[in-house]
Amino acid sequence: MNALTLVIGNRNYSSWSLRPWMLLKHLGLAFDEVVLPLDTPEFGTQVAAWSPAHRVPVLADGDLRIWDSIAICEYACELAGRGWPRDAAERARARSLAAEMHSGFAVLRDTWPMIATARNRHTAMTPGLAAEVARIDAAWSQCRRDFGARGPWLFGAGYGVADAMFAPVVLRFRTYGASLSPAAAGYCENVLADPILGEWLAAAQAEPWVLAKYEK
Ligand SMILES: N[C@@H](CCC(=O)N[C@@H](CS)C(=O)NCC(=O)O)C(=O)O
């Protein structure tokens, strides 16, 4: 049994769960997992036993409970001593991007829900969706221009919180077939080749649950 327990939702649908899971794995932090299937009659009671916010993800470290994906990511970085760029200006950019993802892109999240293992789903393109895809493309492309020579991740060599926050977006872009610039598409390829993401996807593939409200 590990000191840390990460409580997550269905791997196919819980994009907020994927983010800290990816980061903890990349930072080499050992943790136990508890999966609470979303949209079941038991979910409310089960999640209440873990989180005062009644949402997943939640991280337990002994009696301490850390809820909300970004707070879990920050805690994991403190435990591991890495996860953000070391340079202050780069760290500020990474924090801006992570915060922009955590608080924004509502049209994208609503129109293109994460279905981790799905392909070839199609929805109508709207100006709002196109604008959010373009903003993400521009942000990733800028990072690749500035830091690509150092490594495959948004800020170069070290996988960080910004990468974790955008991991579900890469899956959405694959599922719904987003048109991306070569730089942004290259970043997606790096993310999709990551064996740690592959581990999540293999487990998602094996899940029995199909939630109609997310399936388009
Ligand atoms: N802001 C939260 C969002 C968490 C969230 O909305 N989680 C969803 C699953 S992805 C959830 O627990 N839904 C259950 C419910 O609303 O009953 C975070 O970043 O962790």
Short mmCIF file of C-alpha atoms and ligand atoms in Angstrom, two decimals:
data_model
loop_
_atom_site.label_atom_id
_atom_site.label_comp_id
_atom_site.label_asym_id
_atom_site.label_seq_id
_atom_site.Cartn_x
_atom_site.Cartn_y
_atom_site.Cartn_z
CA MET A 1 0.00 0.00 0.00
CA ASN A 2 1.34 3.43 -0.97
CA ALA A 3 1.13 6.60 1.10
CA LEU A 4 -0.77 8.34 -1.71
CA THR A 5 -4.15 7.32 -3.10
CA LEU A 6 -5.54 9.00 -6.21
CA VAL A 7 -9.29 8.68 -6.58
CA ILE A 8 -10.38 9.01 -10.19
CA GLY A 9 -13.44 8.60 -12.39
CA ASN A 10 -13.87 6.44 -15.48
CA ARG A 11 -10.71 6.55 -17.55
CA ASN A 12 -12.67 6.94 -20.76
CA TYR A 13 -14.57 10.03 -19.66
CA SER A 14 -12.94 11.72 -16.67
CA SER A 15 -10.61 14.25 -18.22
CA TRP A 16 -10.00 15.96 -14.88
CA SER A 17 -8.81 12.64 -13.47
CA LEU A 18 -6.39 12.02 -16.33
CA ARG A 19 -4.45 15.24 -15.63
CA PRO A 20 -3.04 14.54 -12.14
CA TRP A 21 -2.74 10.83 -12.94
CA MET A 22 -0.38 11.66 -15.84
CA LEU A 23 1.63 14.05 -13.71
CA LEU A 24 2.03 11.72 -10.73
CA LYS A 25 3.19 8.94 -13.04
CA HIS A 26 5.66 11.20 -14.84
CA LEU A 27 7.03 12.51 -11.57
CA GLY A 28 7.62 8.96 -10.39
CA LEU A 29 5.33 9.24 -7.36
CA ALA A 30 3.93 5.87 -6.30
CA PHE A 31 0.21 5.85 -5.58
CA ASP A 32 -2.75 3.53 -5.20
CA GLU A 33 -5.77 4.10 -7.42
CA VAL A 34 -9.45 4.02 -6.62
CA VAL A 35 -11.86 4.25 -9.57
CA LEU A 36 -15.35 5.58 -8.83
CA PRO A 37 -17.60 5.07 -11.87
CA LEU A 38 -19.36 8.34 -12.76
CA ASP A 39 -23.12 8.57 -13.17
CA THR A 40 -23.91 5.54 -11.04
CA PRO A 41 -26.32 5.51 -8.08
CA GLU A 42 -23.36 4.81 -5.76
CA PHE A 43 -21.09 7.61 -6.99
CA GLY A 44 -22.46 10.27 -4.64
CA THR A 45 -21.96 8.21 -1.50
CA GLN A 46 -18.60 6.85 -2.62
CA VAL A 47 -17.12 10.23 -3.53
CA ALA A 48 -18.41 11.85 -0.34
CA ALA A 49 -16.19 9.45 1.60
CA TRP A 50 -13.14 10.92 -0.15
CA SER A 51 -13.81 14.52 -1.15
CA PRO A 52 -15.57 17.43 0.52
CA ALA A 53 -16.16 18.80 -3.00
CA HIS A 54 -17.87 15.56 -4.11
CA ARG A 55 -15.86 15.46 -7.32
CA VAL A 56 -13.01 13.41 -8.71
CA PRO A 57 -10.06 13.60 -8.82
CA VAL A 58 -9.04 13.72 -5.18
CA LEU A 59 -5.67 12.80 -3.72
CA ALA A 60 -5.37 11.32 -0.23
CA ASP A 61 -2.06 11.54 1.63
CA GLY A 62 -2.76 10.04 5.05
CA ASP A 63 -5.60 12.09 6.50
CA LEU A 64 -4.94 14.97 4.12
CA ARG A 65 -7.33 15.36 1.19
CA ILE A 66 -6.39 17.44 -1.84
CA TRP A 67 -9.22 17.97 -4.27
CA ASP A 68 -9.33 19.67 -7.65
CA SER A 69 -6.90 18.69 -10.39
CA ILE A 70 -4.69 21.78 -10.27
CA ALA A 71 -4.25 21.61 -6.49
CA ILE A 72 -3.27 17.94 -6.79
CA CYS A 73 -0.74 18.84 -9.49
CA GLU A 74 0.76 21.56 -7.28
CA TYR A 75 1.00 19.14 -4.33
CA ALA A 76 2.65 16.50 -6.52
CA CYS A 77 5.23 19.05 -7.71
CA GLU A 78 6.04 19.92 -4.11
CA LEU A 79 6.50 16.25 -3.23
CA ALA A 80 8.66 15.53 -6.26
CA GLY A 81 10.57 18.82 -6.36
CA ARG A 82 9.85 19.19 -10.09
CA GLY A 83 6.96 19.54 -12.52
CA TRP A 84 7.34 23.24 -13.35
CA PRO A 85 10.17 24.84 -15.37
CA ARG A 86 13.08 25.95 -13.18
CA ASP A 87 13.40 29.32 -14.89
CA ALA A 88 11.03 31.86 -13.29
CA ALA A 89 9.82 33.38 -16.58
CA GLU A 90 9.23 29.96 -18.13
CA ARG A 91 7.48 28.83 -14.94
CA ALA A 92 5.18 31.86 -15.14
CA ARG A 93 4.32 30.97 -18.74
CA ALA A 94 3.68 27.35 -17.82
CA ARG A 95 1.44 28.43 -14.94
CA SER A 96 -0.46 30.79 -17.24
CA LEU A 97 -1.10 27.99 -19.72
CA ALA A 98 -2.14 25.51 -17.04
CA ALA A 99 -4.50 28.08 -15.51
CA GLU A 100 -5.91 29.01 -18.92
CA MET A 101 -6.77 25.35 -19.48
CA HIS A 102 -8.14 24.81 -16.00
CA SER A 103 -10.47 27.82 -16.14
CA GLY A 104 -11.25 28.02 -19.85
CA PHE A 105 -12.02 26.38 -23.16
CA ALA A 106 -15.62 25.80 -22.14
CA VAL A 107 -16.88 25.41 -25.73
CA LEU A 108 -14.26 22.79 -26.51
CA ARG A 109 -14.97 20.88 -23.30
CA ASP A 110 -18.70 20.97 -23.92
CA THR A 111 -18.68 20.19 -27.65
CA TRP A 112 -15.86 17.67 -27.65
CA PRO A 113 -16.10 15.70 -24.39
CA MET A 114 -13.20 13.37 -23.77
CA ILE A 115 -13.89 9.79 -24.82
CA ALA A 116 -10.34 8.63 -24.38
CA THR A 117 -10.26 5.68 -26.74
CA ALA A 118 -12.79 6.86 -29.37
CA ARG A 119 -11.88 7.82 -32.96
CA ASN A 120 -13.72 9.29 -35.91
CA ARG A 121 -16.34 11.25 -34.01
CA HIS A 122 -17.71 14.30 -35.79
CA THR A 123 -19.52 17.41 -34.62
CA ALA A 124 -20.37 20.65 -36.42
CA MET A 125 -17.56 23.22 -36.33
CA THR A 126 -18.70 26.51 -34.83
CA PRO A 127 -16.86 29.85 -34.66
CA GLY A 128 -16.50 29.47 -30.90
CA LEU A 129 -14.99 25.98 -31.17
CA ALA A 130 -12.69 27.03 -34.03
CA ALA A 131 -11.44 29.99 -31.98
CA GLU A 132 -10.59 27.78 -28.99
CA VAL A 133 -8.83 25.18 -31.17
CA ALA A 134 -6.86 27.99 -32.82
CA ARG A 135 -5.86 29.45 -29.45
CA ILE A 136 -4.59 26.06 -28.24
CA ASP A 137 -2.77 25.50 -31.52
CA ALA A 138 -1.07 28.91 -31.18
CA ALA A 139 -0.07 28.25 -27.57
CA TRP A 140 1.42 24.83 -28.29
CA SER A 141 3.14 26.06 -31.45
CA GLN A 142 4.76 28.95 -29.56
CA CYS A 143 6.03 26.53 -26.91
CA ARG A 144 7.41 24.18 -29.54
CA ARG A 145 9.19 27.09 -31.26
CA ASP A 146 10.70 28.29 -27.99
CA PHE A 147 11.49 24.99 -26.26
CA GLY A 148 11.21 22.21 -28.88
CA ALA A 149 14.99 21.95 -29.28
CA ARG A 150 15.23 20.87 -25.62
CA GLY A 151 12.73 18.00 -25.70
CA PRO A 152 9.26 16.76 -26.64
CA TRP A 153 7.16 18.52 -24.00
CA LEU A 154 5.65 22.02 -23.95
CA PHE A 155 8.57 23.41 -21.96
CA GLY A 156 11.18 21.09 -23.39
CA ALA A 157 12.78 18.19 -21.60
CA GLY A 158 10.71 17.80 -18.44
CA TYR A 159 7.09 16.64 -18.48
CA GLY A 160 5.17 19.19 -16.45
CA VAL A 161 1.84 20.46 -15.23
CA ALA A 162 1.13 22.26 -18.50
CA ASP A 163 1.48 18.97 -20.40
CA ALA A 164 -0.75 17.19 -17.92
CA MET A 165 -3.43 19.86 -18.17
CA PHE A 166 -3.54 19.55 -21.97
CA ALA A 167 -3.33 15.73 -22.15
CA PRO A 168 -7.12 15.31 -22.48
CA VAL A 169 -7.15 17.97 -25.21
CA VAL A 170 -4.73 15.93 -27.28
CA LEU A 171 -7.11 12.96 -26.96
CA ARG A 172 -10.07 15.14 -27.93
CA PHE A 173 -8.22 16.41 -31.00
CA ARG A 174 -7.60 12.81 -32.04
CA THR A 175 -11.18 11.70 -31.37
CA TYR A 176 -12.84 14.57 -33.25
CA GLY A 177 -10.18 15.13 -35.92
CA ALA A 178 -9.03 18.71 -35.23
CA SER A 179 -7.12 20.42 -38.04
CA LEU A 180 -3.81 21.56 -36.56
CA SER A 181 -0.64 23.28 -37.68
CA PRO A 182 2.43 21.05 -38.15
CA ALA A 183 3.93 22.26 -34.85
CA ALA A 184 0.79 21.52 -32.83
CA ALA A 185 0.25 18.21 -34.64
CA GLY A 186 3.87 17.31 -33.78
CA TYR A 187 3.22 17.98 -30.12
CA CYS A 188 0.14 15.71 -30.29
CA GLU A 189 2.28 12.96 -31.80
CA ASN A 190 4.75 13.25 -28.92
CA VAL A 191 1.93 13.01 -26.38
CA LEU A 192 0.25 10.07 -28.11
CA ALA A 193 3.57 8.18 -28.23
CA ASP A 194 3.98 8.48 -24.47
CA PRO A 195 3.88 4.99 -22.87
CA ILE A 196 2.36 6.44 -19.69
CA LEU A 197 -0.62 7.74 -21.66
CA GLY A 198 -0.71 4.31 -23.34
CA GLU A 199 -1.11 2.72 -19.92
CA TRP A 200 -4.16 4.92 -19.20
CA LEU A 201 -5.65 4.16 -22.64
CA ALA A 202 -5.21 0.41 -22.25
CA ALA A 203 -7.08 0.52 -18.96
CA ALA A 204 -9.75 2.77 -20.52
CA GLN A 205 -10.19 0.26 -23.34
CA ALA A 206 -10.99 -2.43 -20.79
CA GLU A 207 -13.66 -0.41 -18.99
CA PRO A 208 -17.23 -1.73 -19.25
CA TRP A 209 -19.07 1.58 -18.84
CA VAL A 210 -20.67 3.54 -21.70
CA LEU A 211 -22.05 6.92 -20.65
CA ALA A 212 -24.54 8.13 -23.24
CA LYS A 213 -24.33 11.77 -22.20
CA TYR A 214 -20.70 11.98 -23.33
CA GLU A 215 -21.07 9.94 -26.50
CA LYS A 216 -21.69 12.10 -29.58
N1 LIG B 1 -12.48 21.68 -11.16
C1 LIG B 1 -12.47 20.26 -10.86
C2 LIG B 1 -13.48 19.56 -11.74
C3 LIG B 1 -13.73 18.13 -11.27
C4 LIG B 1 -14.93 17.51 -11.97
O1 LIG B 1 -15.82 18.20 -12.49
N2 LIG B 1 -14.95 16.15 -11.98
C5 LIG B 1 -16.04 15.42 -12.57
C6 LIG B 1 -15.52 14.19 -13.32
S1 LIG B 1 -14.42 14.61 -14.63
C7 LIG B 1 -16.93 14.88 -11.47
O2 LIG B 1 -16.47 14.55 -10.40
N3 LIG B 1 -18.23 14.75 -11.76
C8 LIG B 1 -19.12 14.13 -10.86
C9 LIG B 1 -20.35 14.92 -10.60
O3 LIG B 1 -20.40 16.07 -11.05
O4 LIG B 1 -21.24 14.38 -9.94
C10 LIG B 1 -11.04 19.73 -11.06
O5 LIG B 1 -10.24 20.39 -11.74
O6 LIG B 1 -10.70 18.68 -10.48
#
